[in-house]
Coordinates of C-alpha atoms in Angstrom, one line a residue:
M25 CA 70.7 81.1 83.6
K26 CA 73.7 79.5 81.8
Q27 CA 74.5 82.7 79.9
R28 CA 74.5 84.8 83.0
L29 CA 76.5 82.4 85.1
L30 CA 79.1 82.0 82.4
L31 CA 79.4 85.7 82.0
F32 CA 79.7 86.2 85.8
V33 CA 82.5 83.6 86.1
T34 CA 84.2 84.8 82.9
I35 CA 84.4 88.4 84.2
F36 CA 85.9 87.3 87.5
V37 CA 88.4 84.9 85.9
Q38 CA 89.4 87.2 83.2
L39 CA 89.9 90.1 85.6
T40 CA 92.3 87.8 87.6
V41 CA 94.2 86.8 84.5
I42 CA 94.5 90.4 83.4
F43 CA 96.0 91.3 86.8
V44 CA 98.5 88.5 86.5
I45 CA 99.4 89.7 83.0
A46 CA 99.7 93.2 84.4
K47 CA 102.5 91.9 86.7
C48 CA 104.3 90.7 83.7
A49 CA 103.9 94.1 82.0
F50 CA 105.0 95.9 85.2
V51 CA 108.3 93.9 85.3
L52 CA 108.9 94.2 81.6
V53 CA 108.3 98.0 81.5
N54 CA 110.6 98.3 84.5
A55 CA 113.3 95.9 83.2
S56 CA 116.1 98.1 84.5
V57 CA 114.7 97.8 88.0
Y58 CA 114.0 94.1 87.8
K59 CA 117.1 93.1 85.8
G60 CA 118.1 89.5 86.4
I61 CA 114.8 88.4 88.0
G62 CA 114.4 84.6 87.5
F63 CA 111.3 82.6 86.7
D64 CA 111.2 81.2 90.2
V65 CA 111.2 84.7 91.7
F66 CA 108.5 85.9 89.3
A67 CA 106.4 82.9 90.1
A68 CA 106.6 83.8 93.7
V69 CA 105.6 87.4 92.8
V70 CA 102.5 86.1 91.0
W71 CA 101.6 83.5 93.7
H72 CA 101.8 86.0 96.6
G73 CA 99.9 88.6 94.7
L74 CA 97.1 86.3 93.7
P75 CA 94.9 86.7 96.8
M76 CA 95.0 90.5 96.2
D77 CA 94.1 90.0 92.6
F78 CA 91.2 87.8 93.6
S79 CA 90.0 90.5 96.0
M80 CA 90.2 93.3 93.3
A81 CA 88.5 91.0 90.8
G82 CA 85.7 90.5 93.4
Y83 CA 85.2 94.2 93.8
L84 CA 85.0 94.7 90.1
T85 CA 82.6 91.8 89.6
L86 CA 80.1 93.1 92.2
L87 CA 78.2 95.5 90.0
P88 CA 78.1 93.2 87.0
G89 CA 76.8 90.5 89.3
L90 CA 73.9 92.7 90.5
L91 CA 73.1 93.8 87.0
L92 CA 73.0 90.1 85.8
A93 CA 70.7 89.3 88.7
A94 CA 68.4 92.2 87.8
S95 CA 68.3 91.3 84.1
G96 CA 67.3 87.8 85.0
A97 CA 64.4 89.0 87.2
V98 CA 62.5 90.9 84.4
A99 CA 60.5 89.4 81.5
S100 CA 60.4 92.5 79.3
L101 CA 62.9 92.4 76.4
R102 CA 63.1 96.2 76.7
W103 CA 64.3 96.0 80.3
V104 CA 66.7 93.2 79.6
R105 CA 68.3 95.3 76.8
T106 CA 68.5 98.3 79.2
F107 CA 70.4 96.2 81.7
S108 CA 72.5 94.9 78.9
I109 CA 73.5 98.5 77.9
I110 CA 74.2 99.5 81.5
L111 CA 76.4 96.4 81.9
K112 CA 78.3 97.2 78.7
C113 CA 78.9 100.7 80.1
V114 CA 80.1 99.4 83.4
L115 CA 82.5 97.0 81.7
V116 CA 83.9 99.8 79.5
V117 CA 84.5 102.0 82.5
E118 CA 86.1 99.1 84.5
A119 CA 88.3 98.3 81.5
L120 CA 89.4 101.9 81.3
V121 CA 90.1 102.2 85.0
I122 CA 92.2 99.0 85.0
A123 CA 94.1 100.1 81.9
L124 CA 94.8 103.5 83.5
A125 CA 95.9 102.0 86.8
V126 CA 98.1 99.4 85.4
S127 CA 99.8 101.7 82.9
A128 CA 100.3 104.6 85.3
D129 CA 101.7 102.2 87.9
A130 CA 104.2 100.7 85.5
M131 CA 105.2 104.2 84.1
L132 CA 105.7 106.0 87.5
Y133 CA 107.3 103.2 89.5
P134 CA 110.9 103.7 88.4
Y135 CA 110.7 107.4 89.2
W136 CA 108.7 107.3 92.5
G137 CA 109.7 103.9 93.9
F138 CA 106.3 103.0 95.4
K139 CA 103.1 101.4 94.2
L140 CA 100.2 103.4 92.8
D141 CA 98.3 105.4 95.3
T142 CA 96.4 108.7 95.3
T143 CA 99.6 110.8 94.8
P144 CA 99.5 110.6 91.0
L145 CA 95.9 111.7 91.1
F146 CA 96.8 114.7 93.2
Y147 CA 99.6 115.6 90.9
F148 CA 97.4 115.2 87.8
M149 CA 94.6 117.3 89.2
S150 CA 97.0 120.1 90.1
S151 CA 99.2 119.9 87.0
P152 CA 98.4 117.3 84.3
E153 CA 101.5 118.3 82.3
A154 CA 103.9 117.9 85.1
A155 CA 102.3 114.5 86.0
M156 CA 102.7 113.2 82.5
A157 CA 106.2 114.6 82.2
S158 CA 107.3 112.9 85.4
G159 CA 107.2 109.6 83.5
G160 CA 109.5 110.7 80.7
T161 CA 109.0 110.0 77.0
G162 CA 109.7 106.3 77.2
G163 CA 107.3 106.0 80.2
G164 CA 104.6 107.9 78.4
L165 CA 104.9 105.6 75.3
A166 CA 104.9 102.5 77.5
M167 CA 101.8 103.8 79.3
T168 CA 99.9 104.5 76.1
S169 CA 100.8 101.1 74.7
I170 CA 99.7 99.2 77.8
L171 CA 96.6 101.2 78.2
F172 CA 95.5 100.6 74.6
A173 CA 96.3 96.9 74.7
L174 CA 94.5 96.2 78.0
F175 CA 91.5 98.3 77.1
T176 CA 91.1 96.5 73.8
A177 CA 91.6 93.1 75.2
L178 CA 89.1 93.5 78.0
L179 CA 86.4 94.9 75.7
L180 CA 86.8 92.1 73.2
M181 CA 86.5 89.5 75.9
W182 CA 83.6 90.9 77.8
T183 CA 81.3 92.2 75.1
K184 CA 81.3 88.8 73.4
F185 CA 78.7 87.7 76.0
V186 CA 76.6 90.9 75.7
P187 CA 73.7 91.6 74.8
L188 CA 71.7 89.5 77.3
V189 CA 68.5 87.6 76.5
P190 CA 65.4 87.3 78.7
V191 CA 65.0 84.2 80.8
K192 CA 62.5 81.8 79.3
G193 CA 59.8 80.0 81.3
A194 CA 57.5 80.8 84.2
P195 CA 57.9 83.7 86.6
M196 CA 59.4 81.4 89.2
E197 CA 62.2 80.6 86.8
R198 CA 63.2 84.2 86.7
V199 CA 63.1 84.4 90.5
R200 CA 65.3 81.4 90.6
V201 CA 67.8 82.9 88.2
A202 CA 67.9 86.2 90.1
A203 CA 68.3 84.4 93.4
V204 CA 71.2 82.3 92.1
M205 CA 73.0 85.3 90.7
L206 CA 72.5 87.2 93.9
L207 CA 74.0 84.3 95.8
C208 CA 77.0 84.2 93.5
T209 CA 77.5 87.9 93.9
G210 CA 77.3 87.6 97.7
A211 CA 79.9 84.8 97.5
L212 CA 82.4 87.5 96.3
F213 CA 82.6 88.5 99.9
L214 CA 85.2 85.7 100.4
P215 CA 87.8 86.8 97.8
I216 CA 87.1 90.5 98.6
R217 CA 87.8 90.0 102.3
G218 CA 90.7 87.6 101.6
G219 CA 89.2 84.5 103.2
L220 CA 87.9 83.9 106.8
T221 CA 91.1 84.5 108.7
V222 CA 91.5 87.2 111.4
S223 CA 93.0 89.7 109.0
T224 CA 91.1 91.2 106.1
M225 CA 92.7 91.9 102.8
N226 CA 95.4 94.5 103.0
L227 CA 98.6 95.4 101.2
S228 CA 100.6 93.2 103.6
R229 CA 99.2 90.1 102.0
A230 CA 101.4 90.5 98.9
Y231 CA 104.6 91.1 100.9
F232 CA 106.8 88.0 101.0
S233 CA 110.4 89.1 100.4
S234 CA 113.0 91.2 102.1
D235 CA 113.5 92.8 98.7
T236 CA 110.9 95.5 98.6
R237 CA 111.0 95.5 94.7
M238 CA 109.5 92.0 94.7
N239 CA 106.8 93.0 97.1
H240 CA 105.9 96.0 95.0
A241 CA 105.7 93.8 91.9
A242 CA 103.2 91.5 93.7
V243 CA 100.9 94.3 94.9
N244 CA 97.8 94.9 92.7
P245 CA 98.0 98.5 91.6
L246 CA 94.3 99.1 91.6
F247 CA 93.9 97.7 95.1
S248 CA 96.9 99.8 96.2
F249 CA 95.1 102.9 94.8
M250 CA 91.8 102.0 96.4
Y251 CA 93.4 101.3 99.7
S252 CA 95.3 104.6 99.7
A253 CA 92.2 106.5 98.7
S254 CA 90.1 105.0 101.5
H255 CA 92.8 105.6 104.2
Q256 CA 94.3 108.9 103.1
S257 CA 93.9 112.2 105.0
G258 CA 95.9 115.4 105.6
F259 CA 97.9 114.4 108.6
D260 CA 99.9 117.6 108.8
S261 CA 96.7 119.6 109.3
Q262 CA 95.1 117.4 112.0
F263 CA 97.0 119.0 114.9
D264 CA 97.9 122.4 113.6
Y265 CA 98.4 124.3 116.8
F266 CA 101.6 126.4 116.2
T267 CA 104.0 127.2 113.4
L268 CA 106.3 124.3 112.9
D269 CA 109.3 126.3 114.2
R270 CA 107.3 127.2 117.3
A271 CA 106.3 123.6 117.9
A272 CA 110.0 122.5 117.5
D273 CA 111.1 125.1 120.0
I274 CA 108.5 124.0 122.5
L275 CA 109.4 120.4 122.2
S276 CA 113.2 120.9 122.3
G277 CA 112.8 123.2 125.4
S278 CA 110.7 120.6 127.2
E279 CA 113.3 117.9 126.3
R280 CA 116.1 120.1 127.7
A281 CA 114.2 120.6 130.8
C282 CA 113.8 116.9 131.3
I283 CA 117.5 115.9 131.2
G284 CA 118.2 114.4 134.5
D285 CA 120.9 112.4 136.3
T286 CA 123.2 110.3 134.2
I287 CA 122.3 106.6 134.1
A288 CA 125.3 104.3 134.2
A289 CA 125.7 102.5 130.8
P290 CA 125.7 98.7 131.1
V291 CA 128.8 96.7 130.6
L292 CA 128.6 93.9 127.9
S293 CA 130.7 90.8 127.5
T294 CA 131.0 91.5 123.7
T295 CA 130.5 94.4 121.3
R296 CA 128.2 92.4 119.2
P297 CA 126.0 90.2 121.4
D298 CA 123.1 88.1 120.3
I299 CA 120.0 90.2 120.9
Y300 CA 116.6 88.6 121.9
L301 CA 113.7 91.1 122.0
V302 CA 110.6 89.6 123.6
I303 CA 107.4 91.6 123.0
L304 CA 104.7 90.5 125.6
E305 CA 101.1 90.9 124.6
S306 CA 99.2 93.3 126.8
F307 CA 101.5 93.0 129.9
S308 CA 101.8 95.9 132.3
A309 CA 103.5 97.1 135.4
H310 CA 100.4 96.1 137.4
L311 CA 101.3 92.4 137.0
M312 CA 104.7 92.7 138.7
P313 CA 105.2 92.8 142.5
S314 CA 108.4 94.6 142.2
L315 CA 106.5 97.5 140.5
G316 CA 103.7 97.5 143.1
G317 CA 101.5 95.2 141.1
S318 CA 99.8 91.8 141.7
P319 CA 101.9 88.6 142.0
V320 CA 101.1 87.4 138.5
A321 CA 104.2 87.8 136.3
M322 CA 106.5 86.2 138.9
R323 CA 109.1 84.9 136.3
L324 CA 109.4 88.3 134.7
D325 CA 109.9 89.7 138.2
S326 CA 112.7 87.2 138.8
I327 CA 114.3 88.0 135.5
A328 CA 114.2 91.7 136.3
E329 CA 116.0 91.0 139.6
D330 CA 119.0 89.7 137.6
G331 CA 119.1 92.6 135.1
M332 CA 118.1 96.2 134.6
L333 CA 114.5 97.1 135.5
F334 CA 113.2 100.4 134.2
T335 CA 110.5 101.3 136.7
H336 CA 109.0 104.3 134.8
C337 CA 108.7 103.1 131.2
Y338 CA 105.6 103.9 129.2
A339 CA 104.1 102.1 126.2
S340 CA 103.6 104.3 123.2
S341 CA 100.1 103.2 122.3
F342 CA 97.2 100.9 122.7
R343 CA 97.4 98.4 119.8
T344 CA 100.1 96.2 118.5
D345 CA 100.1 97.8 115.0
R346 CA 101.2 101.0 116.8
A347 CA 103.5 99.2 119.1
L348 CA 105.7 97.5 116.6
P349 CA 106.9 100.7 114.8
A350 CA 107.4 102.3 118.3
I351 CA 109.7 99.4 119.4
L352 CA 111.5 98.5 116.2
S353 CA 111.5 102.0 114.5
G354 CA 111.4 104.3 117.4
Y355 CA 108.3 105.8 115.9
P356 CA 105.5 106.9 118.3
G357 CA 102.0 105.5 118.0
Q358 CA 99.4 107.9 116.6
P359 CA 96.0 108.4 118.2
T360 CA 93.9 108.8 115.1
T361 CA 95.6 106.5 112.7
S362 CA 98.3 103.8 112.4
I363 CA 101.4 104.2 110.2
M364 CA 101.3 100.4 109.6
K365 CA 98.2 100.9 107.4
F366 CA 100.3 102.9 104.9
V367 CA 102.9 100.5 103.5
G368 CA 104.5 103.2 101.4
K369 CA 105.2 105.1 104.6
T370 CA 106.5 102.2 106.6
D371 CA 108.9 101.4 103.8
R372 CA 110.6 104.8 104.6
L373 CA 110.7 104.3 108.4
P374 CA 114.1 103.8 110.1
S375 CA 114.5 100.3 111.4
L376 CA 116.5 98.8 114.3
P377 CA 116.7 95.4 112.5
R378 CA 117.9 97.0 109.4
S379 CA 120.6 98.9 111.3
L380 CA 121.7 95.6 112.9
D381 CA 121.6 93.8 109.5
A382 CA 124.2 96.3 108.3
E383 CA 126.4 95.1 111.2
G384 CA 126.2 91.5 110.1
Y385 CA 123.3 90.3 112.3
A386 CA 121.0 87.5 111.2
L387 CA 117.4 88.6 111.6
S388 CA 114.4 86.4 112.7
Y389 CA 110.9 87.1 113.9
Y390 CA 108.7 84.6 115.7
Y391 CA 104.9 85.1 116.1
G392 CA 102.3 82.4 116.5
G393 CA 99.5 84.3 114.8
D394 CA 98.5 85.6 111.4
I395 CA 101.4 87.7 110.2
N396 CA 99.2 89.7 107.7
F397 CA 97.1 91.1 110.5
T398 CA 97.2 94.9 110.4
S399 CA 99.8 94.8 107.6
M400 CA 102.3 93.4 110.0
N401 CA 104.0 91.3 107.4
A402 CA 104.6 94.3 105.1
Y403 CA 106.1 96.3 107.9
L404 CA 108.4 93.5 109.1
M405 CA 109.6 92.8 105.6
S406 CA 110.3 96.5 105.1
A407 CA 112.1 96.6 108.4
G408 CA 114.5 94.0 107.1
F409 CA 113.5 90.7 108.5
D410 CA 114.4 88.0 106.1
R411 CA 113.1 85.1 108.2
I412 CA 109.6 85.3 109.7
I413 CA 108.0 82.4 111.6
C414 CA 104.2 82.6 112.0
D415 CA 101.1 80.5 112.3
R416 CA 101.5 78.8 108.9
D417 CA 104.8 77.4 110.1
F418 CA 103.1 75.4 112.9
P419 CA 101.1 72.2 112.4
V420 CA 97.3 72.8 112.2
A421 CA 96.9 70.9 115.5
E422 CA 99.2 73.4 117.2
R423 CA 97.4 76.6 116.1
M424 CA 93.7 76.0 116.9
S425 CA 93.3 79.0 119.2
K426 CA 92.0 82.3 117.8
W427 CA 95.5 83.8 117.8
G428 CA 97.3 80.8 116.3
A429 CA 100.0 78.8 118.1
P430 CA 100.2 79.4 121.9
D431 CA 103.1 81.1 123.4
H432 CA 105.0 78.1 124.8
L433 CA 105.2 76.6 121.3
V434 CA 106.4 79.9 119.8
F435 CA 109.1 80.1 122.5
D436 CA 110.0 76.4 121.9
R437 CA 110.4 77.1 118.1
A438 CA 112.6 80.1 118.8
L439 CA 114.7 78.0 121.2
S440 CA 115.2 75.2 118.7
D441 CA 116.7 77.7 116.3
V442 CA 119.3 79.1 118.7
P443 CA 122.8 78.6 117.2
A444 CA 124.5 75.5 118.6
S445 CA 127.9 77.0 118.4
S446 CA 129.5 80.0 120.2
D447 CA 131.3 80.8 117.0
T448 CA 128.7 82.1 114.7
V449 CA 127.3 85.4 113.4
P450 CA 125.3 87.4 115.9
V451 CA 121.5 87.1 115.8
F452 CA 118.7 89.6 116.4
T453 CA 115.6 87.6 117.2
V454 CA 112.2 89.0 118.1
I455 CA 109.6 86.8 119.8
Q456 CA 106.1 88.3 119.9
T457 CA 103.6 86.6 122.2
S458 CA 99.8 86.6 121.7
S459 CA 98.2 84.2 124.2
S460 CA 97.4 87.0 126.7
H461 CA 95.1 88.6 124.2
E462 CA 91.3 88.3 124.4
P463 CA 89.7 85.8 124.5
F464 CA 92.6 84.6 126.8
D465 CA 92.3 81.0 125.7
V466 CA 95.4 79.3 126.9
P467 CA 96.3 75.6 127.3
W468 CA 97.1 75.9 131.0
Q469 CA 95.2 76.6 134.2
S470 CA 97.0 78.5 137.0
E471 CA 95.7 79.4 140.5
F472 CA 94.0 82.4 139.0
S473 CA 90.3 82.0 138.2
D474 CA 90.1 85.2 136.2
P475 CA 90.8 84.2 132.6
R476 CA 92.9 87.3 132.0
L477 CA 95.2 86.7 134.9
N478 CA 95.4 83.0 134.0
A479 CA 96.5 84.0 130.5
F480 CA 99.1 86.4 131.8
A481 CA 100.4 83.8 134.2
Y482 CA 100.7 81.2 131.4
A483 CA 102.6 83.7 129.1
D484 CA 104.8 84.5 132.1
K485 CA 105.5 80.8 132.7
A486 CA 106.4 80.3 129.0
L487 CA 108.7 83.3 129.1
G488 CA 110.4 81.9 132.2
Q489 CA 110.9 78.4 130.8
W490 CA 112.4 79.9 127.6
Y491 CA 114.7 82.2 129.6
D492 CA 115.9 79.2 131.7
A493 CA 116.5 77.1 128.7
M494 CA 118.3 79.9 127.0
S495 CA 120.7 80.2 129.9
R496 CA 121.9 76.6 129.2
T497 CA 122.7 77.3 125.5
P498 CA 126.3 77.8 124.3
R499 CA 125.5 81.3 123.2
W500 CA 124.1 82.5 126.6
D501 CA 127.2 84.4 127.7
H502 CA 126.9 86.4 124.4
S503 CA 123.1 86.9 124.7
L504 CA 121.3 90.2 125.6
V505 CA 117.6 89.9 126.4
V506 CA 115.3 92.9 126.1
I507 CA 111.7 92.4 127.4
I508 CA 108.9 94.9 126.7
P509 CA 105.1 94.7 126.5
D510 CA 103.5 95.8 123.2
H511 CA 101.0 98.3 124.5
Y512 CA 99.1 99.5 127.5
A513 CA 97.4 97.3 130.0
V514 CA 94.1 95.4 129.7
W515 CA 94.3 94.6 133.4
P516 CA 93.0 95.8 135.7
D517 CA 90.2 97.4 133.8
T518 CA 89.6 100.0 136.6
L519 CA 92.6 102.1 135.6
V520 CA 91.7 105.7 134.9
S521 CA 94.9 107.6 134.7
Q522 CA 96.6 107.5 131.2
A523 CA 100.0 107.2 132.8
S524 CA 98.9 104.2 134.9
R525 CA 97.4 102.5 131.9
H526 CA 100.5 103.0 129.8
H527 CA 102.9 102.1 132.6
V528 CA 104.9 99.0 131.5
P529 CA 108.0 97.2 132.6
L530 CA 111.2 97.3 130.5
V531 CA 113.8 94.7 131.4
I532 CA 117.3 94.3 130.0
A533 CA 119.0 91.1 131.1
G534 CA 120.9 88.1 129.8
G535 CA 124.3 86.5 130.0
A536 CA 126.0 89.2 128.0
L537 CA 125.1 91.8 130.6
R538 CA 128.0 92.2 133.0
S539 CA 126.6 95.1 135.0
E540 CA 125.2 94.6 138.4
A541 CA 121.4 94.3 138.7
A542 CA 119.8 97.8 138.9
R543 CA 116.5 99.6 139.2
I544 CA 116.3 102.6 137.0
D545 CA 113.7 105.1 137.9
A546 CA 114.1 107.6 135.1
V547 CA 111.2 108.2 132.8
V548 CA 111.7 106.4 129.5
A549 CA 109.6 105.7 126.5
Q550 CA 109.0 102.5 124.6
T551 CA 110.3 104.4 121.5
D552 CA 113.7 104.7 123.2
I553 CA 114.4 101.0 122.8
A554 CA 115.9 101.3 119.3
A555 CA 118.3 104.1 120.1
T556 CA 119.2 102.5 123.4
V557 CA 120.1 99.1 121.9
L558 CA 122.1 100.8 119.2
G559 CA 123.9 102.9 121.8
M560 CA 124.8 99.9 123.8
L561 CA 126.5 98.5 120.7
G562 CA 128.3 101.8 120.0
L563 CA 126.2 102.5 116.9
S564 CA 124.6 105.7 115.7
A565 CA 120.8 106.2 116.1
A566 CA 120.8 109.5 114.2
E567 CA 118.1 108.4 111.8
F568 CA 115.6 107.7 114.7
P569 CA 114.4 111.3 115.5
F570 CA 111.9 110.2 118.1
S571 CA 114.1 107.7 119.9
H572 CA 116.7 108.5 122.6
N573 CA 119.5 106.4 124.1
V574 CA 118.5 106.4 127.8
F575 CA 122.2 106.0 128.8
D576 CA 123.2 109.2 126.9
P577 CA 123.7 112.0 129.4
S578 CA 121.9 114.4 127.0
A579 CA 118.8 112.2 126.6
P580 CA 115.6 113.7 127.9
H581 CA 113.7 111.7 130.6
M582 CA 110.2 112.0 129.1
A583 CA 107.7 109.8 127.3
F584 CA 104.9 110.5 124.8
F585 CA 102.0 108.0 124.7
S586 CA 98.5 108.0 123.2
D587 CA 95.3 106.0 122.6
A588 CA 92.4 106.7 120.3
E589 CA 91.2 109.7 122.4
H590 CA 94.2 110.9 124.3
A591 CA 97.7 112.0 124.0
S592 CA 100.0 112.4 126.9
V593 CA 103.6 113.4 127.9
A594 CA 105.1 112.1 131.1
T595 CA 108.1 113.7 132.8
P596 CA 109.7 113.1 136.2
A597 CA 107.7 116.0 137.6
S598 CA 104.2 115.6 136.0
V599 CA 101.9 114.1 133.4
A600 CA 100.0 116.2 130.8
T601 CA 97.0 114.7 128.9
L602 CA 95.1 116.2 126.0
N603 CA 91.8 114.7 124.8
V604 CA 92.4 114.7 121.0
S605 CA 88.7 114.1 120.2
S606 CA 87.5 117.2 122.0
G607 CA 90.7 119.2 122.1
L608 CA 90.2 119.8 125.8
P609 CA 92.9 119.3 128.4
E610 CA 92.4 116.5 130.9
E611 CA 95.5 116.7 133.1
G612 CA 98.6 118.8 133.5
D613 CA 99.6 122.4 133.5
S614 CA 99.8 124.8 130.5
L615 CA 103.5 124.0 129.8
G616 CA 102.9 120.3 129.8
L617 CA 99.9 120.6 127.5
E618 CA 101.8 122.8 125.1
T619 CA 104.4 120.0 125.0
V620 CA 101.7 117.4 124.1
K621 CA 100.4 119.7 121.3
A622 CA 103.9 120.3 119.9
Y623 CA 104.7 116.6 120.0
L624 CA 101.5 115.8 118.1
Q625 CA 102.1 118.4 115.5
I626 CA 105.7 117.4 114.8
L627 CA 104.7 113.7 114.7
Y628 CA 101.8 114.2 112.3
N629 CA 103.8 116.5 110.1
D630 CA 106.5 113.8 110.0
L631 CA 103.8 111.2 109.2
Q632 CA 102.6 113.3 106.3
Q633 CA 106.1 113.6 104.9
R634 CA 106.8 109.9 105.1

């Protein structure tokens, strides 16, 4: 047993060490990219990449672990030698795969600017010469050197413990050895999954810096490749209804037809107000009396009375991972995938915070939950946030619910960081709530017995208390507050219409708003927030192709929204809905359904190109 346990542990540990060494090689080979990187920064790269290295080491130790268990269960020297040969072959193949992945990653990075994914494989299969040439002579030499060194080192380390010898003793001893080895192999589930937190291992785990280069250095190249291979598909062919030119004509024609009355632009007290964007978990129009809903979100209702309430706003999608790019990047949610799964694509999205950062804004993000969930951390880092407060920043006693710290504590933390002086750089602060998410476990009981309504009432109360406290701060007269839910409604569950489910409130308020309170009935999309906020500041939103400034007279009054089975377009006149699973229309006329198809095709073609 000792020989097999030692080999099992050795393989896992040495794999981890090799991946750490690979980070050193990656930085050294790309010295021109990482010029001036200090030891403390590189230590952070290694530390934040370690969980992903553990995960990949776990994957690669699975098959050796099973072979070690099988070799311990047999008494025949012939069978033990057979398993020993198979194990050697597996280790040779794994050594070669690691060496290829690490060397290709190091060679291609300075030219392509992203971590190893399936793209090099596609290039190599179509044109090996062009793929090798893309790395240049120096890159090819570096790749060959790294490959040979890694391959040799791994073989020398691993083959020292092979061949195996049969387990001595009674048959029960062999059973015991096999059982222990199977148990050890099963325990690899923990590093592979990345622990027992809500989020499983994903590329987001390695993201820790607003400098994308550091995040790339931390990412395990083999994990990046595997992740890409398991999530990649031909997006541009999924909704191939028209020629691209025809789809663009249909969509632009629909947009021109949806240009309505001009909406008066708001008057602000300053050209560069503090901006507080509050993203409410699962809220909907059906919780607000002013929108014909139940009397649940009463504080949100009262805030809307003092500001601008958009009565026909539609959430882009049905999950938070689709919602954040829709809100912060003006990028619509996709029904069959989520762009946040593809870190290389989110790196290339436009970003409202990045645009504000260029104007001197200080960026902060507050969330009480696991920031790595659905690659959120990677997206936020790529979007430009240099300060992210999440569950790990709260004491353990304050984050005992499934979704981490409850909303009122998150609001309190954001409030405590409000600048104490009126003479400071403007801030862009996002506060994302989570308590009104299933299982709706909140530290407060309202008059509502339904746990969902109670959770919404609690979140609404926390929002109201924060808003009142904000109004007493020195910066209030320079503060603009934008409030939007993240995705479509979870209450009531009797909603059938897609438009009704996606109907959410959009509220713009705050001390910096000098315009009179208004109800705006134009159809707007959640994706319009980015361009609208930039437009209010007199900034260009040209890089946001799917976002429109609702105060621009040329902006279309229409909204695209989707869930896993449906895609819809709402206009002032109608709603059209297509079932994307069956391809059959569910609502709307032929012109509206053509618009839905054209929007899907253009969106997925853009997704493929990102």
